[in-house]
Amino acid sequence: MALSESQLKKMLAKYKYRDLAVQETVNVTGQYKDLKPVMDNYVFNDGSSRELMSLTGTIPVNYRGNIYNIPICLWLLDTYPFNPPICFVKPTSSMTIKTGKHVDANGRIYLPYLHEWKHPQSDLIGLIQVMIVVFGEEPPVFSRPTISASYPPYQATGPPNTSYMPGMPSGISPFPPGPAPNPSGYSVYPYPAPSGPFPATTSTPHYPSQPPVTTVADGRRKQKQVWICGHSYVFWAEKRALERSFGPQLGIRLEDAKLHWLGKSGMVWDQLVPILLHTRRRLTDPDILVIHLGGNDLGTASNLDVINRMKKDFGLLKQIFKNTILVWSNIIPRKVWNQEIPHKVMERSRKILNEEMGYFMQYIGGTVIQHDLLVPESPGLFHLDGVLLSQSGTDIFNLDLQSALETLI
């Protein structure tokens, strides 16, 4: 049974920033329902201990087309969220830790996201999404080949990494050396099938694999597949491109890339994943996926809720389209917002969302299109309704897309 906010406040009564820690705990346990808050003593290397809350449970990780539940334990210091959590993989008796760049022999997790932790840009939702992406590429545990004896209870030990603590001298290198990855995969200890120790979740659908793009017969590089998905800005950008000399390919040679426009007027964020999954039934998976969306969601829910949904879906897309470069196209300011909220409030929300998503994209290996020239102060760039771009504004929007794509193709 999930703990209520009032119960969490009692549990974290000694935390310095209790309300912030409680709010983040509520958010993350709402998204990842297998993670449970537990109070326990955390033992440091010097033998001292402190009563801290941990979030313990599993997170769903897509590895080679199957979903596995990876057990983790996130300890929140009493100064959270101004210091990062101390994170461990918590193997069961049938699992063995696979050490590497991101996990040491004790199960301690090391990530740039933790090393560069900065509130409020960094949060638990973002951290877990980064873990899901990283563990999907390099699983932190694997099955024991035989079970000769029960695995000893896991004890989370070790001091907080002082190199993460603001104002403290660097202590431990954030990336301990690990064995070189096995170039042939996991031939000695194969990763378990879904029926093995890591049960497959039933909440995440299976996404069928797509045929690879064929390469040009003479050995030249293959034609890249580019999807550009979004609301009315994308819809009208395609229409405008058809009227311009650069055409719907935005001046990009067809032998280099094929652009597919997926614009839908009035589109909101929750339509994104269903539209993309439907599209992959008829198109080859994209090498580059540009998403311009979210402007219609501002003001319909709290900024935090919108950002968390975006992060979660980007993490999901990273798993579905494993070889795809994800591109976030910043939400563009508007002269008029449809919601009955003061314009200054909406603009502040837009800036915060763009900043948060730009920061998050760094950690999932994506990129960002800024649209710096598209500001309401520039005359003639917006439609008379104050929401849509004018023809000139749409031309600039398309040039921003063209510039970004040329660097990626």
PDB file of C-alpha atoms in Angstrom, residues 20-288:
ATOM      1  CA  LEU A  20      10.873  18.865  -1.297  1.00  0.00           C
ATOM      2  CA  ALA A  21      11.940  15.291  -0.526  1.00  0.00           C
ATOM      3  CA  VAL A  22       8.332  14.258   0.123  1.00  0.00           C
ATOM      4  CA  GLN A  23       7.095  15.784  -3.141  1.00  0.00           C
ATOM      5  CA  GLU A  24       9.758  13.997  -5.191  1.00  0.00           C
ATOM      6  CA  THR A  25       9.049  10.713  -3.422  1.00  0.00           C
ATOM      7  CA  VAL A  26       5.344  11.038  -4.228  1.00  0.00           C
ATOM      8  CA  ASN A  27       6.147  11.788  -7.875  1.00  0.00           C
ATOM      9  CA  VAL A  28       8.548   8.900  -8.394  1.00  0.00           C
ATOM     10  CA  THR A  29       6.466   6.270  -6.570  1.00  0.00           C
ATOM     11  CA  GLY A  30       3.467   7.384  -8.616  1.00  0.00           C
ATOM     12  CA  GLN A  31       5.402   6.712 -11.837  1.00  0.00           C
ATOM     13  CA  TYR A  32       7.293   3.597 -10.666  1.00  0.00           C
ATOM     14  CA  LYS A  33       4.897   1.812  -8.366  1.00  0.00           C
ATOM     15  CA  ASP A  34       7.291  -0.998  -7.447  1.00  0.00           C
ATOM     16  CA  LEU A  35       9.602   1.449  -5.638  1.00  0.00           C
ATOM     17  CA  LYS A  36       8.735   1.636  -1.950  1.00  0.00           C
ATOM     18  CA  PRO A  37      10.016   4.124   0.667  1.00  0.00           C
ATOM     19  CA  VAL A  38      11.734   2.423   3.635  1.00  0.00           C
ATOM     20  CA  MET A  39      13.481   3.909   6.675  1.00  0.00           C
ATOM     21  CA  ASP A  40      16.657   2.074   7.680  1.00  0.00           C
ATOM     22  CA  ASN A  41      20.197   2.672   8.912  1.00  0.00           C
ATOM     23  CA  TYR A  42      22.717   3.462   6.210  1.00  0.00           C
ATOM     24  CA  VAL A  43      26.209   2.342   7.257  1.00  0.00           C
ATOM     25  CA  PHE A  44      29.143   4.429   6.048  1.00  0.00           C
ATOM     26  CA  ASN A  45      32.680   3.167   5.489  1.00  0.00           C
ATOM     27  CA  ASP A  46      33.903   4.752   8.713  1.00  0.00           C
ATOM     28  CA  GLY A  47      31.440   2.620  10.686  1.00  0.00           C
ATOM     29  CA  SER A  48      29.031   5.444  11.437  1.00  0.00           C
ATOM     30  CA  SER A  49      25.398   5.075  10.541  1.00  0.00           C
ATOM     31  CA  ARG A  50      22.465   7.343   9.953  1.00  0.00           C
ATOM     32  CA  GLU A  51      18.757   6.667   9.622  1.00  0.00           C
ATOM     33  CA  LEU A  52      17.821   7.473   6.051  1.00  0.00           C
ATOM     34  CA  MET A  53      15.001   6.734   3.696  1.00  0.00           C
ATOM     35  CA  SER A  54      15.608   4.506   0.698  1.00  0.00           C
ATOM     36  CA  LEU A  55      13.460   3.838  -2.335  1.00  0.00           C
ATOM     37  CA  THR A  56      13.772   0.103  -2.892  1.00  0.00           C
ATOM     38  CA  GLY A  57      12.256  -2.024  -5.638  1.00  0.00           C
ATOM     39  CA  THR A  58      12.632  -2.616  -9.356  1.00  0.00           C
ATOM     40  CA  ILE A  59      12.624  -0.509 -12.504  1.00  0.00           C
ATOM     41  CA  PRO A  60      11.657  -1.854 -15.960  1.00  0.00           C
ATOM     42  CA  VAL A  61      14.591  -2.060 -18.378  1.00  0.00           C
ATOM     43  CA  ASN A  62      14.341  -3.041 -22.034  1.00  0.00           C
ATOM     44  CA  TYR A  63      17.248  -5.293 -23.012  1.00  0.00           C
ATOM     45  CA  ARG A  64      17.355  -6.871 -26.471  1.00  0.00           C
ATOM     46  CA  GLY A  65      13.614  -6.559 -26.937  1.00  0.00           C
ATOM     47  CA  ASN A  66      12.534  -7.921 -23.543  1.00  0.00           C
ATOM     48  CA  ILE A  67      11.557  -6.072 -20.369  1.00  0.00           C
ATOM     49  CA  TYR A  68      13.421  -7.015 -17.175  1.00  0.00           C
ATOM     50  CA  ASN A  69      12.846  -5.773 -13.651  1.00  0.00           C
ATOM     51  CA  ILE A  70      16.206  -4.531 -12.366  1.00  0.00           C
ATOM     52  CA  PRO A  71      16.390  -4.267  -8.553  1.00  0.00           C
ATOM     53  CA  ILE A  72      17.750  -0.975  -7.215  1.00  0.00           C
ATOM     54  CA  CYS A  73      18.017   0.910  -3.938  1.00  0.00           C
ATOM     55  CA  LEU A  74      18.182   4.713  -3.843  1.00  0.00           C
ATOM     56  CA  TRP A  75      19.253   6.206  -0.501  1.00  0.00           C
ATOM     57  CA  LEU A  76      18.196   9.818   0.051  1.00  0.00           C
ATOM     58  CA  LEU A  77      20.515  11.814   2.274  1.00  0.00           C
ATOM     59  CA  ASP A  78      18.877  14.104   4.824  1.00  0.00           C
ATOM     60  CA  THR A  79      20.039  17.037   2.668  1.00  0.00           C
ATOM     61  CA  TYR A  80      18.173  15.744  -0.397  1.00  0.00           C
ATOM     62  CA  PRO A  81      17.448  17.151  -3.019  1.00  0.00           C
ATOM     63  CA  PHE A  82      20.494  19.414  -2.738  1.00  0.00           C
ATOM     64  CA  ASN A  83      22.736  16.347  -2.657  1.00  0.00           C
ATOM     65  CA  PRO A  84      22.252  13.361  -4.972  1.00  0.00           C
ATOM     66  CA  PRO A  85      20.943  10.020  -3.799  1.00  0.00           C
ATOM     67  CA  ILE A  86      23.367   7.166  -3.122  1.00  0.00           C
ATOM     68  CA  CYS A  87      22.399   4.480  -5.593  1.00  0.00           C
ATOM     69  CA  PHE A  88      22.941   0.733  -5.661  1.00  0.00           C
ATOM     70  CA  VAL A  89      21.945  -2.255  -7.700  1.00  0.00           C
ATOM     71  CA  LYS A  90      20.456  -4.683  -5.196  1.00  0.00           C
ATOM     72  CA  PRO A  91      20.818  -8.206  -6.637  1.00  0.00           C
ATOM     73  CA  THR A  92      18.680 -11.103  -5.483  1.00  0.00           C
ATOM     74  CA  SER A  93      20.117 -14.510  -4.596  1.00  0.00           C
ATOM     75  CA  SER A  94      19.839 -15.633  -8.223  1.00  0.00           C
ATOM     76  CA  MET A  95      21.725 -12.637  -9.630  1.00  0.00           C
ATOM     77  CA  THR A  96      25.328 -11.518  -9.832  1.00  0.00           C
ATOM     78  CA  ILE A  97      26.493  -7.947 -10.245  1.00  0.00           C
ATOM     79  CA  LYS A  98      28.119  -7.190 -13.588  1.00  0.00           C
ATOM     80  CA  THR A  99      30.763  -4.582 -12.893  1.00  0.00           C
ATOM     81  CA  GLY A 100      31.504  -1.968 -15.512  1.00  0.00           C
ATOM     82  CA  LYS A 101      31.800   1.736 -16.117  1.00  0.00           C
ATOM     83  CA  HIS A 102      28.590   2.490 -14.218  1.00  0.00           C
ATOM     84  CA  VAL A 103      28.489  -0.201 -11.494  1.00  0.00           C
ATOM     85  CA  ASP A 104      31.243  -1.366  -9.129  1.00  0.00           C
ATOM     86  CA  ALA A 105      31.644  -4.704  -7.358  1.00  0.00           C
ATOM     87  CA  ASN A 106      29.518  -3.534  -4.419  1.00  0.00           C
ATOM     88  CA  GLY A 107      26.656  -2.585  -6.716  1.00  0.00           C
ATOM     89  CA  ARG A 108      27.271   1.155  -6.314  1.00  0.00           C
ATOM     90  CA  ILE A 109      25.947   3.053  -9.333  1.00  0.00           C
ATOM     91  CA  TYR A 110      27.995   5.843 -10.930  1.00  0.00           C
ATOM     92  CA  LEU A 111      26.487   8.147 -13.543  1.00  0.00           C
ATOM     93  CA  PRO A 112      27.298  11.603 -14.929  1.00  0.00           C
ATOM     94  CA  TYR A 113      23.737  12.548 -13.934  1.00  0.00           C
ATOM     95  CA  LEU A 114      24.682  11.928 -10.288  1.00  0.00           C
ATOM     96  CA  HIS A 115      28.099  13.540 -10.578  1.00  0.00           C
ATOM     97  CA  GLU A 116      26.591  16.721 -12.056  1.00  0.00           C
ATOM     98  CA  TRP A 117      23.519  16.714  -9.817  1.00  0.00           C
ATOM     99  CA  LYS A 118      21.969  20.145  -9.410  1.00  0.00           C
ATOM    100  CA  HIS A 119      18.565  20.892  -7.907  1.00  0.00           C
ATOM    101  CA  PRO A 120      16.018  21.606  -9.378  1.00  0.00           C
ATOM    102  CA  GLN A 121      17.277  20.511 -12.813  1.00  0.00           C
ATOM    103  CA  SER A 122      18.062  17.055 -11.429  1.00  0.00           C
ATOM    104  CA  ASP A 123      15.370  14.857  -9.944  1.00  0.00           C
ATOM    105  CA  LEU A 124      14.525  11.215  -9.243  1.00  0.00           C
ATOM    106  CA  ILE A 125      12.357  10.794 -12.347  1.00  0.00           C
ATOM    107  CA  GLY A 126      15.205  11.993 -14.568  1.00  0.00           C
ATOM    108  CA  LEU A 127      17.717   9.818 -12.715  1.00  0.00           C
ATOM    109  CA  ILE A 128      15.638   6.666 -13.182  1.00  0.00           C
ATOM    110  CA  GLN A 129      15.108   7.407 -16.867  1.00  0.00           C
ATOM    111  CA  VAL A 130      18.875   7.718 -17.302  1.00  0.00           C
ATOM    112  CA  MET A 131      19.348   4.408 -15.436  1.00  0.00           C
ATOM    113  CA  ILE A 132      16.807   2.702 -17.705  1.00  0.00           C
ATOM    114  CA  VAL A 133      18.667   3.918 -20.790  1.00  0.00           C
ATOM    115  CA  VAL A 134      22.131   3.025 -19.443  1.00  0.00           C
ATOM    116  CA  PHE A 135      21.092  -0.390 -18.100  1.00  0.00           C
ATOM    117  CA  GLY A 136      19.341  -1.168 -21.383  1.00  0.00           C
ATOM    118  CA  GLU A 137      22.738  -0.871 -23.078  1.00  0.00           C
ATOM    119  CA  GLU A 138      24.794  -2.532 -20.334  1.00  0.00           C
ATOM    120  CA  PRO A 139      22.769  -4.587 -17.821  1.00  0.00           C
ATOM    121  CA  PRO A 140      24.113  -4.285 -14.242  1.00  0.00           C
ATOM    122  CA  VAL A 141      23.236  -7.858 -13.233  1.00  0.00           C
ATOM    123  CA  PHE A 142      23.053 -11.277 -14.838  1.00  0.00           C
ATOM    124  CA  SER A 143      21.864 -14.723 -13.810  1.00  0.00           C
ATOM    125  CA  ARG A 144      24.077 -17.054 -11.853  1.00  0.00           C
ATOM    126  CA  PRO A 145      24.937 -20.100 -13.985  1.00  0.00           C
ATOM    127  CA  THR A 146      24.145 -22.383 -11.045  1.00  0.00           C
ATOM    128  CA  ILE A 147      22.823 -21.757  -7.577  1.00  0.00           C
ATOM    129  CA  SER A 148      25.061 -23.630  -5.168  1.00  0.00           C
ATOM    130  CA  ALA A 149      24.282 -21.536  -2.119  1.00  0.00           C
ATOM    131  CA  SER A 150      21.941 -18.723  -1.230  1.00  0.00           C
ATOM    132  CA  TYR A 151      23.274 -15.260  -1.948  1.00  0.00           C
ATOM    133  CA  PRO A 152      24.159 -13.382   1.266  1.00  0.00           C
ATOM    134  CA  PRO A 153      21.904 -10.499   2.232  1.00  0.00           C
ATOM    135  CA  TYR A 154      22.921  -7.289   0.477  1.00  0.00           C
ATOM    136  CA  GLN A 155      24.343  -4.606   2.741  1.00  0.00           C
ATOM    137  CA  ALA A 156      24.434  -1.099   1.284  1.00  0.00           C
ATOM    138  CA  THR A 157      27.724   0.281   2.570  1.00  0.00           C
ATOM    139  CA  GLY A 158      30.198   2.916   1.609  1.00  0.00           C
ATOM    140  CA  PRO A 159      30.369   6.625   2.236  1.00  0.00           C
ATOM    141  CA  PRO A 160      28.643   9.162   0.055  1.00  0.00           C
ATOM    142  CA  ASN A 161      30.944  10.056  -2.826  1.00  0.00           C
ATOM    143  CA  THR A 162      32.458  13.340  -1.628  1.00  0.00           C
ATOM    144  CA  SER A 163      33.084  14.404  -5.183  1.00  0.00           C
ATOM    145  CA  TYR A 164      29.282  14.802  -5.429  1.00  0.00           C
ATOM    146  CA  MET A 165      29.013  17.059  -2.403  1.00  0.00           C
ATOM    147  CA  PRO A 166      28.942  20.807  -3.124  1.00  0.00           C
ATOM    148  CA  GLY A 167      31.687  22.634  -1.287  1.00  0.00           C
ATOM    149  CA  MET A 168      33.637  19.488  -0.470  1.00  0.00           C
ATOM    150  CA  PRO A 169      36.927  18.427  -2.060  1.00  0.00           C
ATOM    151  CA  SER A 170      36.881  15.672  -4.625  1.00  0.00           C
ATOM    152  CA  GLY A 171      37.393  12.305  -3.027  1.00  0.00           C
ATOM    153  CA  ILE A 172      36.465   9.293  -5.081  1.00  0.00           C
ATOM    154  CA  SER A 173      36.605   9.155  -8.840  1.00  0.00           C
ATOM    155  CA  PRO A 174      33.016   9.066 -10.171  1.00  0.00           C
ATOM    156  CA  PHE A 175      33.896   6.265 -12.595  1.00  0.00           C
ATOM    157  CA  PRO A 176      35.809   3.412 -10.943  1.00  0.00           C
ATOM    158  CA  PRO A 177      37.647   1.146 -13.371  1.00  0.00           C
ATOM    159  CA  GLY A 178      35.679  -1.868 -14.479  1.00  0.00           C
ATOM    160  CA  PRO A 179      36.395  -4.819 -16.711  1.00  0.00           C
ATOM    161  CA  ALA A 180      36.347  -4.212 -20.425  1.00  0.00           C
ATOM    162  CA  PRO A 181      32.984  -5.149 -21.920  1.00  0.00           C
ATOM    163  CA  ASN A 182      32.817  -8.578 -23.474  1.00  0.00           C
ATOM    164  CA  PRO A 183      32.852  -7.915 -27.234  1.00  0.00           C
ATOM    165  CA  SER A 184      30.908 -11.085 -27.880  1.00  0.00           C
ATOM    166  CA  GLY A 185      28.138 -10.182 -25.419  1.00  0.00           C
ATOM    167  CA  TYR A 186      27.323 -12.374 -22.425  1.00  0.00           C
ATOM    168  CA  SER A 187      28.491 -15.720 -23.712  1.00  0.00           C
ATOM    169  CA  VAL A 188      29.595 -17.068 -20.337  1.00  0.00           C
ATOM    170  CA  TYR A 189      26.559 -15.999 -18.340  1.00  0.00           C
ATOM    171  CA  PRO A 190      23.701 -15.329 -20.771  1.00  0.00           C
ATOM    172  CA  TYR A 191      21.122 -12.763 -19.769  1.00  0.00           C
ATOM    173  CA  PRO A 192      17.976 -14.567 -18.641  1.00  0.00           C
ATOM    174  CA  ALA A 193      14.942 -15.025 -20.822  1.00  0.00           C
ATOM    175  CA  PRO A 194      11.760 -13.282 -19.667  1.00  0.00           C
ATOM    176  CA  SER A 195      10.661 -16.455 -17.929  1.00  0.00           C
ATOM    177  CA  GLY A 196      13.824 -16.434 -15.810  1.00  0.00           C
ATOM    178  CA  PRO A 197      14.657 -14.570 -12.617  1.00  0.00           C
ATOM    179  CA  PHE A 198      13.610 -11.209 -14.028  1.00  0.00           C
ATOM    180  CA  PRO A 199       9.895 -11.534 -14.805  1.00  0.00           C
ATOM    181  CA  ALA A 200       8.729  -9.557 -17.797  1.00  0.00           C
ATOM    182  CA  THR A 201       6.263  -6.806 -16.977  1.00  0.00           C
ATOM    183  CA  THR A 202       2.801  -7.053 -18.412  1.00  0.00           C
ATOM    184  CA  SER A 203       2.173  -3.313 -18.492  1.00  0.00           C
ATOM    185  CA  THR A 204       4.591  -2.558 -21.303  1.00  0.00           C
ATOM    186  CA  PRO A 205       3.586  -3.813 -24.740  1.00  0.00           C
ATOM    187  CA  HIS A 206       5.953  -5.717 -26.961  1.00  0.00           C
ATOM    188  CA  TYR A 207       7.227  -3.619 -29.819  1.00  0.00           C
ATOM    189  CA  PRO A 208       7.970  -5.676 -32.923  1.00  0.00           C
ATOM    190  CA  SER A 209      11.344  -5.191 -34.510  1.00  0.00           C
ATOM    191  CA  GLN A 210      11.523  -3.400 -37.827  1.00  0.00           C
ATOM    192  CA  PRO A 211      13.488  -4.391 -40.906  1.00  0.00           C
ATOM    193  CA  PRO A 212      16.770  -2.509 -41.315  1.00  0.00           C
ATOM    194  CA  VAL A 213      17.137   0.204 -43.893  1.00  0.00           C
ATOM    195  CA  THR A 214      18.820  -1.126 -46.998  1.00  0.00           C
ATOM    196  CA  THR A 215      22.119   0.362 -47.962  1.00  0.00           C
ATOM    197  CA  VAL A 216      22.954   1.733 -51.372  1.00  0.00           C
ATOM    198  CA  ALA A 217      24.233  -1.004 -53.642  1.00  0.00           C
ATOM    199  CA  ASP A 218      27.514   0.691 -54.492  1.00  0.00           C
ATOM    200  CA  GLY A 219      28.575   0.781 -50.837  1.00  0.00           C
ATOM    201  CA  ARG A 220      27.773   4.397 -50.058  1.00  0.00           C
ATOM    202  CA  ARG A 221      26.243   5.245 -46.687  1.00  0.00           C
ATOM    203  CA  LYS A 222      22.610   4.322 -46.250  1.00  0.00           C
ATOM    204  CA  GLN A 223      19.767   6.759 -46.645  1.00  0.00           C
ATOM    205  CA  LYS A 224      18.813   8.104 -43.216  1.00  0.00           C
ATOM    206  CA  GLN A 225      15.174   8.006 -42.190  1.00  0.00           C
ATOM    207  CA  VAL A 226      13.997  11.203 -40.481  1.00  0.00           C
ATOM    208  CA  TRP A 227      10.644  11.592 -38.731  1.00  0.00           C
ATOM    209  CA  ILE A 228       9.457  15.084 -37.788  1.00  0.00           C
ATOM    210  CA  CYS A 229       6.519  14.827 -35.395  1.00  0.00           C
ATOM    211  CA  GLY A 230       4.511  17.535 -33.701  1.00  0.00           C
ATOM    212  CA  HIS A 231       1.448  19.754 -33.517  1.00  0.00           C
ATOM    213  CA  SER A 232       0.251  22.439 -35.940  1.00  0.00           C
ATOM    214  CA  TYR A 233       3.702  24.059 -36.260  1.00  0.00           C
ATOM    215  CA  VAL A 234       4.939  20.849 -37.919  1.00  0.00           C
ATOM    216  CA  PHE A 235       1.733  20.461 -39.924  1.00  0.00           C
ATOM    217  CA  TRP A 236       2.070  23.958 -41.409  1.00  0.00           C
ATOM    218  CA  ALA A 237       5.851  23.661 -41.743  1.00  0.00           C
ATOM    219  CA  GLU A 238       5.368  20.809 -44.222  1.00  0.00           C
ATOM    220  CA  LYS A 239       2.775  22.829 -46.159  1.00  0.00           C
ATOM    221  CA  ARG A 240       5.117  25.814 -46.297  1.00  0.00           C
ATOM    222  CA  ALA A 241       8.104  23.676 -47.319  1.00  0.00           C
ATOM    223  CA  LEU A 242       6.132  22.463 -50.354  1.00  0.00           C
ATOM    224  CA  GLU A 243       5.855  26.082 -51.521  1.00  0.00           C
ATOM    225  CA  ARG A 244       9.527  26.901 -51.084  1.00  0.00           C
ATOM    226  CA  SER A 245      12.485  26.068 -53.291  1.00  0.00           C
ATOM    227  CA  PHE A 246      13.983  23.655 -50.758  1.00  0.00           C
ATOM    228  CA  GLY A 247      10.803  21.526 -50.812  1.00  0.00           C
ATOM    229  CA  PRO A 248       9.631  18.970 -48.224  1.00  0.00           C
ATOM    230  CA  GLN A 249      13.179  17.599 -48.047  1.00  0.00           C
ATOM    231  CA  LEU A 250      14.317  21.004 -46.691  1.00  0.00           C
ATOM    232  CA  GLY A 251      17.063  21.000 -49.306  1.00  0.00           C
ATOM    233  CA  ILE A 252      18.535  17.725 -48.012  1.00  0.00           C
ATOM    234  CA  ARG A 253      19.509  15.266 -50.756  1.00  0.00           C
ATOM    235  CA  LEU A 254      17.197  12.283 -51.012  1.00  0.00           C
ATOM    236  CA  GLU A 255      20.139   9.895 -51.233  1.00  0.00           C
ATOM    237  CA  ASP A 256      21.294  11.173 -47.837  1.00  0.00           C
ATOM    238  CA  ALA A 257      17.967  11.206 -46.010  1.00  0.00           C
ATOM    239  CA  LYS A 258      14.225  10.799 -46.453  1.00  0.00           C
ATOM    240  CA  LEU A 259      12.109  13.200 -44.389  1.00  0.00           C
ATOM    241  CA  HIS A 260       8.696  12.046 -43.123  1.00  0.00           C
ATOM    242  CA  TRP A 261       6.395  14.747 -41.723  1.00  0.00           C
ATOM    243  CA  LEU A 262       4.033  13.655 -38.929  1.00  0.00           C
ATOM    244  CA  GLY A 263       2.223  16.900 -38.148  1.00  0.00           C
ATOM    245  CA  LYS A 264      -1.195  16.963 -36.514  1.00  0.00           C
ATOM    246  CA  SER A 265      -3.056  20.164 -35.645  1.00  0.00           C
ATOM    247  CA  GLY A 266      -3.996  20.370 -31.978  1.00  0.00           C
ATOM    248  CA  MET A 267      -1.767  17.430 -31.042  1.00  0.00           C
ATOM    249  CA  VAL A 268      -0.997  17.034 -27.328  1.00  0.00           C
ATOM    250  CA  TRP A 269       1.775  15.114 -25.628  1.00  0.00           C
ATOM    251  CA  ASP A 270      -0.194  11.969 -24.723  1.00  0.00           C
ATOM    252  CA  GLN A 271      -0.819  11.344 -28.431  1.00  0.00           C
ATOM    253  CA  LEU A 272       2.904  11.136 -29.217  1.00  0.00           C
ATOM    254  CA  VAL A 273       3.752   7.516 -28.392  1.00  0.00           C
ATOM    255  CA  PRO A 274       0.564   6.055 -29.954  1.00  0.00           C
ATOM    256  CA  ILE A 275       1.156   8.021 -33.168  1.00  0.00           C
ATOM    257  CA  LEU A 276       4.785   6.907 -33.377  1.00  0.00           C
ATOM    258  CA  LEU A 277       3.913   3.259 -32.728  1.00  0.00           C
ATOM    259  CA  HIS A 278       1.230   3.406 -35.401  1.00  0.00           C
ATOM    260  CA  THR A 279       3.676   5.038 -37.830  1.00  0.00           C
ATOM    261  CA  ARG A 280       6.313   2.341 -37.400  1.00  0.00           C
ATOM    262  CA  ARG A 281       3.839  -0.180 -38.804  1.00  0.00           C
ATOM    263  CA  ARG A 282       4.254   1.435 -42.224  1.00  0.00           C
ATOM    264  CA  LEU A 283       7.668   3.109 -42.051  1.00  0.00           C
ATOM    265  CA  THR A 284      11.159   1.920 -41.243  1.00  0.00           C
ATOM    266  CA  ASP A 285      12.294   3.005 -37.778  1.00  0.00           C
ATOM    267  CA  PRO A 286      13.831   6.487 -37.848  1.00  0.00           C
ATOM    268  CA  ASP A 287      17.526   7.209 -37.616  1.00  0.00           C
ATOM    269  CA  ILE A 288      16.561  10.687 -36.420  1.00  0.00           C
TER     270      ILE A 288
END
